[in-house]
Amino acid sequence: MSEVVHFYQTGTFTVGNRLLAPNERSGQAAMERINALTSGHRACQGCGEALGARYAVDAAMRAANGNVVVANATGCLEVFSTPYPETSWQLPWVHSLFGNTAAVATGMAAAFKVRANKAGTTPTRVIAMGGDGGTTDIGFGCLSGMFERNDDVLYICYDNEAYMNTGVQRSSATPPAARTATTQIVGEEPGNAWGQGKDVPLIAMAHGIPYVATATVADLRDLERKVIKAMSMKGARYIHILVPCPLGWGHASGLTIQMARLAQQTGIFPVFEAEYGVVTNVNKIRCQEPVESYLKPQKRFAHLFGKAANPEVIARLQAMADRNIRDYGLLDDEEVDTHPTAVQGDERAHQF
């Protein structure tokens, strides 16, 4: 007697591939995977950036049949992957300055286009990469220019929410109340100040570029899919990936994936896609978690739970998460606000 077997792994958080059709499997599970970022790098144990970069670049290489060149800003990814004279990159890779990665990538794309036109071939695709410091702060002007010109570059920001490589200093992606080397837990409002920073995915959307997406290392299939989709387009594209940092966030190295998942499930980090300035898809929250479940494992937020804790701070952070849920329609019964850029003030959408 035959019996129907249901494989519930499909569509869950697992990253197994044996139960899926070949065209649905993760690129990392294939024998022919690129391994663009291979062994030998010096990333910290549990580094979310190393994981995100490996999946993102391999997905791009797969989508472009290996015809890819990378421009990489100064930062953690550059430092741990290329300690001179060594490198862990297995593709053409250019180290730019901290603040001009988008401009360097733009020049590369223009040069490849001219060369391809003369040779009658397909232009080499260009990826620009940087951390939140080199993207939301130092490189912000060059990035905006790339968006305005609609240059044919995919820019990927690996956001670990501070300048981790130089000692965990605050960036404009550092969340409110977080402790860093430059936002100590002193004063009336300990940690990073409220109402500062910038939400670069929304700023990218305001430029009206073809594609903007956010992702986390907790859902690597989603990350791969978004990179492949971005590589199928021309013009300026931007993907913002949350990559927890055990060193800077102060969580156990084995909790990196859990931290990224909780950021999405609490609403602190909304995961969505947008085309030409309009949100087209959101990753729904399967089981909403309170922000405390995300904050408690991180030492950068330890002061929120000590003897001198101020419950109003946690309430404000919860309000930010709730506002993201409403603006992006992250729960099944929520409506999507296609103009989240209108949110202002301390309770505005999360500063990535």
C-alpha atoms as a printed R data frame, in Angstrom:
    type eleno elety resid chain resno      x      y       z
1   ATOM     1    CA   MET     A     1  0.000  0.000   0.000
2   ATOM     2    CA   SER     A     2  1.462  3.307  -1.082
3   ATOM     3    CA   GLU     A     3  1.485  6.278   1.267
4   ATOM     4    CA   VAL     A     4  1.939  9.958   0.466
5   ATOM     5    CA   VAL     A     5  4.924 11.409   2.288
6   ATOM     6    CA   HIS     A     6  4.827 15.106   3.108
7   ATOM     7    CA   PHE     A     7  8.173 16.891   3.274
8   ATOM     8    CA   TYR     A     8  7.536 19.842   5.528
9   ATOM     9    CA   GLN     A     9 11.113 21.098   5.304
10  ATOM    10    CA   THR     A    10 10.318 22.981   2.096
11  ATOM    11    CA   GLY     A    11  9.520 26.594   2.848
12  ATOM    12    CA   THR     A    12 10.895 26.512   6.384
13  ATOM    13    CA   PHE     A    13 14.052 27.985   7.857
14  ATOM    14    CA   THR     A    14 16.097 24.931   6.852
15  ATOM    15    CA   VAL     A    15 18.638 25.246   4.063
16  ATOM    16    CA   GLY     A    16 18.593 21.599   2.959
17  ATOM    17    CA   ASN     A    17 18.356 20.888  -0.754
18  ATOM    18    CA   ARG     A    18 17.772 17.188  -1.298
19  ATOM    19    CA   LEU     A    19 13.987 17.516  -1.201
20  ATOM    20    CA   LEU     A    20 13.880 20.331  -3.739
21  ATOM    21    CA   ALA     A    21 13.996 20.374  -7.516
22  ATOM    22    CA   PRO     A    22 17.474 21.244  -8.867
23  ATOM    23    CA   ASN     A    23 16.375 24.707 -10.029
24  ATOM    24    CA   GLU     A    24 15.133 25.506  -6.510
25  ATOM    25    CA   ARG     A    25 18.266 24.469  -4.643
26  ATOM    26    CA   SER     A    26 20.683 26.837  -3.012
27  ATOM    27    CA   GLY     A    27 23.715 27.742  -5.098
28  ATOM    28    CA   GLN     A    28 25.938 26.843  -2.164
29  ATOM    29    CA   ALA     A    29 24.723 23.240  -2.307
30  ATOM    30    CA   ALA     A    30 25.750 22.706  -5.924
31  ATOM    31    CA   MET     A    31 29.048 21.009  -6.765
32  ATOM    32    CA   GLU     A    32 29.702 23.721  -9.347
33  ATOM    33    CA   ARG     A    33 29.376 26.584  -6.856
34  ATOM    34    CA   ILE     A    34 31.840 29.399  -7.412
35  ATOM    35    CA   ASN     A    35 33.298 29.776  -3.896
36  ATOM    36    CA   ALA     A    36 34.131 33.390  -4.698
37  ATOM    37    CA   LEU     A    37 35.094 33.961  -1.052
38  ATOM    38    CA   THR     A    38 36.988 30.842  -0.179
39  ATOM    39    CA   SER     A    39 38.825 29.524   2.868
40  ATOM    40    CA   GLY     A    40 41.782 31.309   4.419
41  ATOM    41    CA   HIS     A    41 40.120 34.589   5.315
42  ATOM    42    CA   ARG     A    42 40.464 35.967   8.833
43  ATOM    43    CA   ALA     A    43 36.898 36.782   9.778
44  ATOM    44    CA   CYS     A    44 35.856 36.400  13.395
45  ATOM    45    CA   GLN     A    45 34.030 33.271  14.471
46  ATOM    46    CA   GLY     A    46 30.336 33.684  13.682
47  ATOM    47    CA   CYS     A    47 30.896 36.652  11.330
48  ATOM    48    CA   GLY     A    48 27.629 37.489   9.588
49  ATOM    49    CA   GLU     A    49 29.417 39.580   6.960
50  ATOM    50    CA   ALA     A    50 31.564 36.681   5.723
51  ATOM    51    CA   LEU     A    51 28.460 34.514   5.379
52  ATOM    52    CA   GLY     A    52 26.452 37.224   3.627
53  ATOM    53    CA   ALA     A    53 29.264 38.068   1.216
54  ATOM    54    CA   ARG     A    54 29.847 34.460   0.265
55  ATOM    55    CA   TYR     A    55 26.215 33.859  -0.613
56  ATOM    56    CA   ALA     A    56 25.664 37.223  -2.294
57  ATOM    57    CA   VAL     A    57 28.734 37.145  -4.531
58  ATOM    58    CA   ASP     A    58 28.318 33.484  -5.444
59  ATOM    59    CA   ALA     A    59 24.690 34.149  -6.405
60  ATOM    60    CA   ALA     A    60 25.775 37.077  -8.581
61  ATOM    61    CA   MET     A    61 28.480 34.975 -10.233
62  ATOM    62    CA   ARG     A    62 25.939 32.259 -10.907
63  ATOM    63    CA   ALA     A    63 23.500 34.724 -12.448
64  ATOM    64    CA   ALA     A    64 26.162 36.298 -14.700
65  ATOM    65    CA   ASN     A    65 27.947 33.070 -15.643
66  ATOM    66    CA   GLY     A    66 31.035 34.210 -13.771
67  ATOM    67    CA   ASN     A    67 31.368 37.471 -15.725
68  ATOM    68    CA   VAL     A    68 31.600 39.667 -12.608
69  ATOM    69    CA   VAL     A    69 34.087 42.128 -11.130
70  ATOM    70    CA   VAL     A    70 33.858 43.460  -7.576
71  ATOM    71    CA   ALA     A    71 34.804 46.848  -6.107
72  ATOM    72    CA   ASN     A    72 35.194 46.573  -2.337
73  ATOM    73    CA   ALA     A    73 35.404 49.460   0.107
74  ATOM    74    CA   THR     A    74 37.807 49.542   3.016
75  ATOM    75    CA   GLY     A    75 36.274 47.841   6.028
76  ATOM    76    CA   CYS     A    76 35.916 44.495   7.774
77  ATOM    77    CA   LEU     A    77 35.232 42.534   4.583
78  ATOM    78    CA   GLU     A    78 38.237 43.999   2.801
79  ATOM    79    CA   VAL     A    79 40.567 43.600   5.779
80  ATOM    80    CA   PHE     A    80 39.771 40.025   6.735
81  ATOM    81    CA   SER     A    81 39.647 38.774   3.132
82  ATOM    82    CA   THR     A    82 42.828 40.408   1.780
83  ATOM    83    CA   PRO     A    83 45.637 40.690   4.315
84  ATOM    84    CA   TYR     A    84 48.403 41.757   1.944
85  ATOM    85    CA   PRO     A    85 49.805 39.940   0.008
86  ATOM    86    CA   GLU     A    86 47.167 37.238   0.449
87  ATOM    87    CA   THR     A    87 43.553 37.083  -0.708
88  ATOM    88    CA   SER     A    88 40.575 34.791  -0.293
89  ATOM    89    CA   TRP     A    89 38.770 36.127  -3.356
90  ATOM    90    CA   GLN     A    90 38.463 33.892  -6.407
91  ATOM    91    CA   LEU     A    91 37.303 36.549  -8.864
92  ATOM    92    CA   PRO     A    92 38.569 39.918 -10.180
93  ATOM    93    CA   TRP     A    93 38.457 42.169  -7.109
94  ATOM    94    CA   VAL     A    94 39.385 45.834  -6.675
95  ATOM    95    CA   HIS     A    95 40.009 47.544  -3.340
96  ATOM    96    CA   SER     A    96 38.688 51.101  -3.446
97  ATOM    97    CA   LEU     A    97 39.031 53.800  -0.840
98  ATOM    98    CA   PHE     A    98 36.630 53.918   2.090
99  ATOM    99    CA   GLY     A    99 34.311 56.488   0.574
100 ATOM   100    CA   ASN     A   100 34.424 56.151  -3.214
101 ATOM   101    CA   THR     A   101 33.392 52.563  -3.906
102 ATOM   102    CA   ALA     A   102 30.260 53.535  -5.833
103 ATOM   103    CA   ALA     A   103 32.250 55.987  -7.977
104 ATOM   104    CA   VAL     A   104 34.974 53.426  -8.688
105 ATOM   105    CA   ALA     A   105 32.355 50.830  -9.646
106 ATOM   106    CA   THR     A   106 30.672 53.369 -11.919
107 ATOM   107    CA   GLY     A   107 33.940 53.945 -13.787
108 ATOM   108    CA   MET     A   108 34.519 50.222 -14.074
109 ATOM   109    CA   ALA     A   109 31.035 49.653 -15.496
110 ATOM   110    CA   ALA     A   110 31.525 52.442 -18.049
111 ATOM   111    CA   ALA     A   111 34.875 51.001 -19.148
112 ATOM   112    CA   PHE     A   112 33.471 47.489 -19.503
113 ATOM   113    CA   LYS     A   113 30.570 48.831 -21.560
114 ATOM   114    CA   VAL     A   114 32.910 50.588 -23.997
115 ATOM   115    CA   ARG     A   115 35.106 47.502 -24.309
116 ATOM   116    CA   ALA     A   116 32.100 45.242 -24.892
117 ATOM   117    CA   ASN     A   117 30.668 47.567 -27.546
118 ATOM   118    CA   LYS     A   118 33.953 47.492 -29.455
119 ATOM   119    CA   ALA     A   119 34.287 43.724 -29.180
120 ATOM   120    CA   GLY     A   120 30.603 42.964 -29.708
121 ATOM   121    CA   THR     A   121 30.418 41.014 -26.446
122 ATOM   122    CA   THR     A   122 28.405 41.150 -23.231
123 ATOM   123    CA   PRO     A   123 29.700 43.741 -20.745
124 ATOM   124    CA   THR     A   124 31.239 42.466 -17.527
125 ATOM   125    CA   ARG     A   125 28.848 43.079 -14.628
126 ATOM   126    CA   VAL     A   126 30.032 45.153 -11.685
127 ATOM   127    CA   ILE     A   127 29.243 44.787  -7.981
128 ATOM   128    CA   ALA     A   128 30.169 47.413  -5.405
129 ATOM   129    CA   MET     A   129 30.356 46.337  -1.770
130 ATOM   130    CA   GLY     A   130 30.843 48.080   1.531
131 ATOM   131    CA   GLY     A   131 29.867 48.048   5.159
132 ATOM   132    CA   ASP     A   132 27.467 50.489   6.759
133 ATOM   133    CA   GLY     A   133 30.308 52.920   7.513
134 ATOM   134    CA   GLY     A   134 31.493 53.034   3.910
135 ATOM   135    CA   THR     A   135 27.895 53.130   2.642
136 ATOM   136    CA   THR     A   136 25.654 55.161   4.931
137 ATOM   137    CA   ASP     A   137 28.401 57.555   6.087
138 ATOM   138    CA   ILE     A   138 31.664 58.067   4.215
139 ATOM   139    CA   GLY     A   139 30.497 56.835   0.809
140 ATOM   140    CA   PHE     A   140 26.997 58.276   0.912
141 ATOM   141    CA   GLY     A   141 27.610 61.081  -1.590
142 ATOM   142    CA   CYS     A   142 29.151 58.792  -4.216
143 ATOM   143    CA   LEU     A   143 26.343 56.299  -3.675
144 ATOM   144    CA   SER     A   144 23.656 58.938  -4.218
145 ATOM   145    CA   GLY     A   145 25.412 60.037  -7.399
146 ATOM   146    CA   MET     A   146 25.426 56.467  -8.662
147 ATOM   147    CA   PHE     A   147 21.693 56.266  -7.990
148 ATOM   148    CA   GLU     A   148 20.978 59.573  -9.728
149 ATOM   149    CA   ARG     A   149 22.894 58.552 -12.853
150 ATOM   150    CA   ASN     A   150 21.288 55.097 -12.749
151 ATOM   151    CA   ASP     A   151 24.673 53.501 -13.367
152 ATOM   152    CA   ASP     A   152 24.644 49.790 -14.145
153 ATOM   153    CA   VAL     A   153 26.023 48.678 -10.781
154 ATOM   154    CA   LEU     A   154 24.677 46.438  -8.036
155 ATOM   155    CA   TYR     A   155 25.655 47.959  -4.694
156 ATOM   156    CA   ILE     A   156 25.543 45.639  -1.680
157 ATOM   157    CA   CYS     A   157 25.750 47.020   1.848
158 ATOM   158    CA   TYR     A   158 26.708 44.581   4.594
159 ATOM   159    CA   ASP     A   159 25.228 46.273   7.644
160 ATOM   160    CA   ASN     A   160 26.655 45.325  11.035
161 ATOM   161    CA   GLU     A   161 25.512 48.655  12.489
162 ATOM   162    CA   ALA     A   162 28.883 50.186  13.438
163 ATOM   163    CA   TYR     A   163 32.512 50.638  12.400
164 ATOM   164    CA   MET     A   164 33.536 47.198  13.624
165 ATOM   165    CA   ASN     A   165 36.961 47.019  11.983
166 ATOM   166    CA   THR     A   166 38.307 50.089  13.793
167 ATOM   167    CA   GLY     A   167 36.936 49.445  17.271
168 ATOM   168    CA   VAL     A   168 33.125 49.444  17.198
169 ATOM   169    CA   GLN     A   169 32.445 53.151  16.722
170 ATOM   170    CA   ARG     A   170 28.969 54.457  15.989
171 ATOM   171    CA   SER     A   171 27.812 54.807  12.378
172 ATOM   172    CA   SER     A   172 24.625 56.292  10.999
173 ATOM   173    CA   ALA     A   173 23.256 52.740  10.935
174 ATOM   174    CA   THR     A   174 23.739 52.210  14.681
175 ATOM   175    CA   PRO     A   175 20.338 51.759  16.360
176 ATOM   176    CA   PRO     A   176 19.147 54.041  19.167
177 ATOM   177    CA   ALA     A   177 20.333 53.238  22.711
178 ATOM   178    CA   ALA     A   178 23.097 50.911  21.504
179 ATOM   179    CA   ARG     A   179 26.426 51.103  23.267
180 ATOM   180    CA   THR     A   180 29.510 51.603  21.083
181 ATOM   181    CA   ALA     A   181 33.002 52.955  21.725
182 ATOM   182    CA   THR     A   182 31.710 56.438  20.890
183 ATOM   183    CA   THR     A   183 28.208 56.152  22.391
184 ATOM   184    CA   GLN     A   184 28.859 55.155  25.966
185 ATOM   185    CA   ILE     A   185 26.150 54.324  28.491
186 ATOM   186    CA   VAL     A   186 26.282 57.652  30.287
187 ATOM   187    CA   GLY     A   187 23.928 60.600  30.674
188 ATOM   188    CA   GLU     A   188 20.176 60.818  30.678
189 ATOM   189    CA   GLU     A   189 19.848 58.738  27.496
190 ATOM   190    CA   PRO     A   190 22.664 56.142  27.604
191 ATOM   191    CA   GLY     A   191 23.945 54.697  24.341
192 ATOM   192    CA   ASN     A   192 23.379 56.021  20.848
193 ATOM   193    CA   ALA     A   193 21.234 59.125  20.570
194 ATOM   194    CA   TRP     A   194 17.685 58.959  19.264
195 ATOM   195    CA   GLY     A   195 16.558 60.616  16.059
196 ATOM   196    CA   GLN     A   196 19.892 60.372  14.236
197 ATOM   197    CA   GLY     A   197 21.203 58.263  11.377
198 ATOM   198    CA   LYS     A   198 19.649 57.469   8.032
199 ATOM   199    CA   ASP     A   199 17.594 54.757   6.391
200 ATOM   200    CA   VAL     A   200 19.510 54.121   3.158
201 ATOM   201    CA   PRO     A   201 17.057 51.609   1.609
202 ATOM   202    CA   LEU     A   202 14.333 54.265   1.772
203 ATOM   203    CA   ILE     A   203 16.733 56.889   0.432
204 ATOM   204    CA   ALA     A   204 17.584 54.550  -2.431
205 ATOM   205    CA   MET     A   205 13.869 54.143  -3.123
206 ATOM   206    CA   ALA     A   206 13.472 57.919  -3.185
207 ATOM   207    CA   HIS     A   207 15.957 58.002  -6.093
208 ATOM   208    CA   GLY     A   208 13.533 55.861  -8.097
209 ATOM   209    CA   ILE     A   209 16.150 53.277  -9.070
210 ATOM   210    CA   PRO     A   210 15.085 49.972 -10.647
211 ATOM   211    CA   TYR     A   211 15.556 47.732  -7.609
212 ATOM   212    CA   VAL     A   212 16.003 48.031  -3.847
213 ATOM   213    CA   ALA     A   213 15.881 45.145  -1.381
214 ATOM   214    CA   THR     A   214 16.727 44.282   2.197
215 ATOM   215    CA   ALA     A   215 17.758 40.847   3.403
216 ATOM   216    CA   THR     A   216 19.336 39.038   6.346
217 ATOM   217    CA   VAL     A   217 21.723 36.124   6.737
218 ATOM   218    CA   ALA     A   218 18.920 34.272   8.510
219 ATOM   219    CA   ASP     A   219 17.224 33.563   5.179
220 ATOM   220    CA   LEU     A   220 19.976 32.730   2.711
221 ATOM   221    CA   ARG     A   221 17.596 31.495   0.027
222 ATOM   222    CA   ASP     A   222 15.838 34.838   0.078
223 ATOM   223    CA   LEU     A   223 19.204 36.579  -0.141
224 ATOM   224    CA   GLU     A   224 20.274 34.493  -3.130
225 ATOM   225    CA   ARG     A   225 16.964 35.086  -4.879
226 ATOM   226    CA   LYS     A   226 17.209 38.843  -4.473
227 ATOM   227    CA   VAL     A   227 20.768 38.993  -5.765
228 ATOM   228    CA   ILE     A   228 19.852 36.886  -8.795
229 ATOM   229    CA   LYS     A   229 16.851 39.117  -9.460
230 ATOM   230    CA   ALA     A   230 19.012 42.237  -9.161
231 ATOM   231    CA   MET     A   231 21.527 40.781 -11.613
232 ATOM   232    CA   SER     A   232 18.744 40.227 -14.133
233 ATOM   233    CA   MET     A   233 18.162 43.995 -14.223
234 ATOM   234    CA   LYS     A   234 20.161 46.897 -15.610
235 ATOM   235    CA   GLY     A   235 20.776 50.224 -13.956
236 ATOM   236    CA   ALA     A   236 21.424 51.075 -10.324
237 ATOM   237    CA   ARG     A   237 20.393 48.408  -7.833
238 ATOM   238    CA   TYR     A   238 20.822 48.326  -4.066
239 ATOM   239    CA   ILE     A   239 20.655 45.428  -1.583
240 ATOM   240    CA   HIS     A   240 21.008 46.080   2.158
241 ATOM   241    CA   ILE     A   241 21.910 42.950   4.164
242 ATOM   242    CA   LEU     A   242 21.788 42.754   7.955
243 ATOM   243    CA   VAL     A   243 24.934 40.907   9.090
244 ATOM   244    CA   PRO     A   244 25.180 40.573  12.894
245 ATOM   245    CA   CYS     A   245 28.642 41.005  14.401
246 ATOM   246    CA   PRO     A   246 29.317 38.907  17.537
247 ATOM   247    CA   LEU     A   247 32.242 41.142  18.505
248 ATOM   248    CA   GLY     A   248 30.478 44.481  18.174
249 ATOM   249    CA   TRP     A   249 26.994 43.380  19.224
250 ATOM   250    CA   GLY     A   250 28.275 41.322  22.126
251 ATOM   251    CA   HIS     A   251 26.363 38.126  21.452
252 ATOM   252    CA   ALA     A   252 27.649 34.557  21.351
253 ATOM   253    CA   SER     A   253 29.233 33.592  18.039
254 ATOM   254    CA   GLY     A   254 26.742 30.762  17.644
255 ATOM   255    CA   LEU     A   255 23.771 33.166  17.739
256 ATOM   256    CA   THR     A   256 24.473 35.107  14.535
257 ATOM   257    CA   ILE     A   257 21.642 33.539  12.546
258 ATOM   258    CA   GLN     A   258 19.268 33.783  15.497
259 ATOM   259    CA   MET     A   259 20.025 37.490  15.935
260 ATOM   260    CA   ALA     A   260 19.329 38.181  12.273
261 ATOM   261    CA   ARG     A   261 16.103 36.173  12.433
262 ATOM   262    CA   LEU     A   262 14.914 37.988  15.557
263 ATOM   263    CA   ALA     A   263 15.642 41.358  13.959
264 ATOM   264    CA   GLN     A   264 13.205 40.427  11.206
265 ATOM   265    CA   GLN     A   265 10.623 38.707  13.427
266 ATOM   266    CA   THR     A   266 10.410 41.633  15.847
267 ATOM   267    CA   GLY     A   267  9.983 44.167  13.050
268 ATOM   268    CA   ILE     A   268 13.223 45.952  13.953
269 ATOM   269    CA   PHE     A   269 14.594 45.138  10.493
270 ATOM   270    CA   PRO     A   270 11.861 45.037   7.815
271 ATOM   271    CA   VAL     A   271 12.684 42.756   4.889
272 ATOM   272    CA   PHE     A   272 11.194 43.882   1.596
273 ATOM   273    CA   GLU     A   273 11.685 44.583  -2.112
274 ATOM   274    CA   ALA     A   274 10.937 47.727  -4.093
275 ATOM   275    CA   GLU     A   275 11.039 48.626  -7.770
276 ATOM   276    CA   TYR     A   276 11.214 52.209  -9.010
277 ATOM   277    CA   GLY     A   277 10.419 53.580  -5.578
278 ATOM   278    CA   VAL     A   278  7.414 51.373  -4.782
279 ATOM   279    CA   VAL     A   279  7.373 48.443  -2.348
280 ATOM   280    CA   THR     A   280  6.490 45.322  -4.334
281 ATOM   281    CA   ASN     A   281  7.033 42.518  -1.830
282 ATOM   282    CA   VAL     A   282  7.541 42.084   1.912
283 ATOM   283    CA   ASN     A   283  8.709 39.091   3.929
284 ATOM   284    CA   LYS     A   284  5.920 38.503   6.400
285 ATOM   285    CA   ILE     A   285  6.651 37.907  10.064
286 ATOM   286    CA   ARG     A   286  5.723 34.308  10.813
287 ATOM   287    CA   CYS     A   287  5.646 34.671  14.578
288 ATOM   288    CA   GLN     A   288  6.073 38.147  16.001
289 ATOM   289    CA   GLU     A   289  8.581 38.383  18.837
290 ATOM   290    CA   PRO     A   290  8.874 41.201  21.402
291 ATOM   291    CA   VAL     A   291 11.938 43.387  21.000
292 ATOM   292    CA   GLU     A   292 13.292 42.132  24.350
293 ATOM   293    CA   SER     A   293 13.998 38.731  22.784
294 ATOM   294    CA   TYR     A   294 16.262 40.477  20.276
295 ATOM   295    CA   LEU     A   295 17.901 42.930  22.677
296 ATOM   296    CA   LYS     A   296 18.717 40.705  25.680
297 ATOM   297    CA   PRO     A   297 21.383 38.464  24.085
298 ATOM   298    CA   GLN     A   298 23.387 41.540  23.005
299 ATOM   299    CA   LYS     A   299 25.806 43.194  25.416
300 ATOM   300    CA   ARG     A   300 25.461 46.499  23.566
301 ATOM   301    CA   PHE     A   301 21.942 46.672  25.016
302 ATOM   302    CA   ALA     A   302 22.760 45.184  28.441
303 ATOM   303    CA   HIS     A   303 22.188 48.530  30.174
304 ATOM   304    CA   LEU     A   304 18.524 48.340  29.180
305 ATOM   305    CA   PHE     A   305 18.047 45.369  31.508
306 ATOM   306    CA   GLY     A   306 20.289 46.207  34.473
307 ATOM   307    CA   LYS     A   307 19.398 47.675  37.855
308 ATOM   308    CA   ALA     A   308 19.218 51.160  36.374
309 ATOM   309    CA   ALA     A   309 17.137 50.060  33.368
310 ATOM   310    CA   ASN     A   310 14.595 52.457  31.933
311 ATOM   311    CA   PRO     A   311 11.555 50.553  30.605
312 ATOM   312    CA   GLU     A   312 10.578 53.586  28.542
313 ATOM   313    CA   VAL     A   313 13.566 52.988  26.258
314 ATOM   314    CA   ILE     A   314 12.454 49.444  25.491
315 ATOM   315    CA   ALA     A   315  8.931 50.760  24.929
316 ATOM   316    CA   ARG     A   316 10.275 53.259  22.379
317 ATOM   317    CA   LEU     A   317 12.210 50.525  20.590
318 ATOM   318    CA   GLN     A   318  9.069 48.383  20.557
319 ATOM   319    CA   ALA     A   319  7.157 51.317  19.102
320 ATOM   320    CA   MET     A   320  9.732 51.568  16.298
321 ATOM   321    CA   ALA     A   321  9.288 47.885  15.516
322 ATOM   322    CA   ASP     A   322  5.502 48.201  15.602
323 ATOM   323    CA   ARG     A   323  5.677 51.187  13.272
324 ATOM   324    CA   ASN     A   324  7.747 49.172  10.789
325 ATOM   325    CA   ILE     A   325  5.171 46.396  10.946
326 ATOM   326    CA   ARG     A   326  2.385 48.847  10.140
327 ATOM   327    CA   ASP     A   327  4.271 50.749   7.445
328 ATOM   328    CA   TYR     A   328  5.397 47.669   5.536
329 ATOM   329    CA   GLY     A   329  2.441 45.388   6.283
330 ATOM   330    CA   LEU     A   330  4.655 42.743   7.856
331 ATOM   331    CA   LEU     A   331  1.755 40.866   9.433
332 ATOM   332    CA   ASP     A   332 -1.007 39.249   7.400
333 ATOM   333    CA   ASP     A   333 -3.619 41.651   8.733
334 ATOM   334    CA   GLU     A   334 -1.518 44.768   8.087
335 ATOM   335    CA   GLU     A   335 -1.737 47.084   5.099
336 ATOM   336    CA   VAL     A   336  1.411 48.093   3.231
337 ATOM   337    CA   ASP     A   337  2.199 51.810   3.305
338 ATOM   338    CA   THR     A   338  3.859 52.480  -0.052
339 ATOM   339    CA   HIS     A   339  5.217 55.805   1.248
340 ATOM   340    CA   PRO     A   340  7.128 54.882   4.437
341 ATOM   341    CA   THR     A   341  9.480 57.795   3.813
342 ATOM   342    CA   ALA     A   342  6.823 60.021   5.359
343 ATOM   343    CA   VAL     A   343  7.623 58.674   8.827
344 ATOM   344    CA   GLN     A   344  9.384 61.286  10.937
345 ATOM   345    CA   GLY     A   345 10.639 61.801  14.479
346 ATOM   346    CA   ASP     A   346 11.953 59.485  17.154
347 ATOM   347    CA   GLU     A   347  9.353 56.819  16.410
348 ATOM   348    CA   ARG     A   348 10.160 56.751  12.686
349 ATOM   349    CA   ALA     A   349 10.979 53.523  10.853
350 ATOM   350    CA   HIS     A   350 14.149 51.764  11.899
351 ATOM   351    CA   GLN     A   351 17.459 53.377  11.030
352 ATOM   352    CA   PHE     A   352 19.307 50.556   9.323
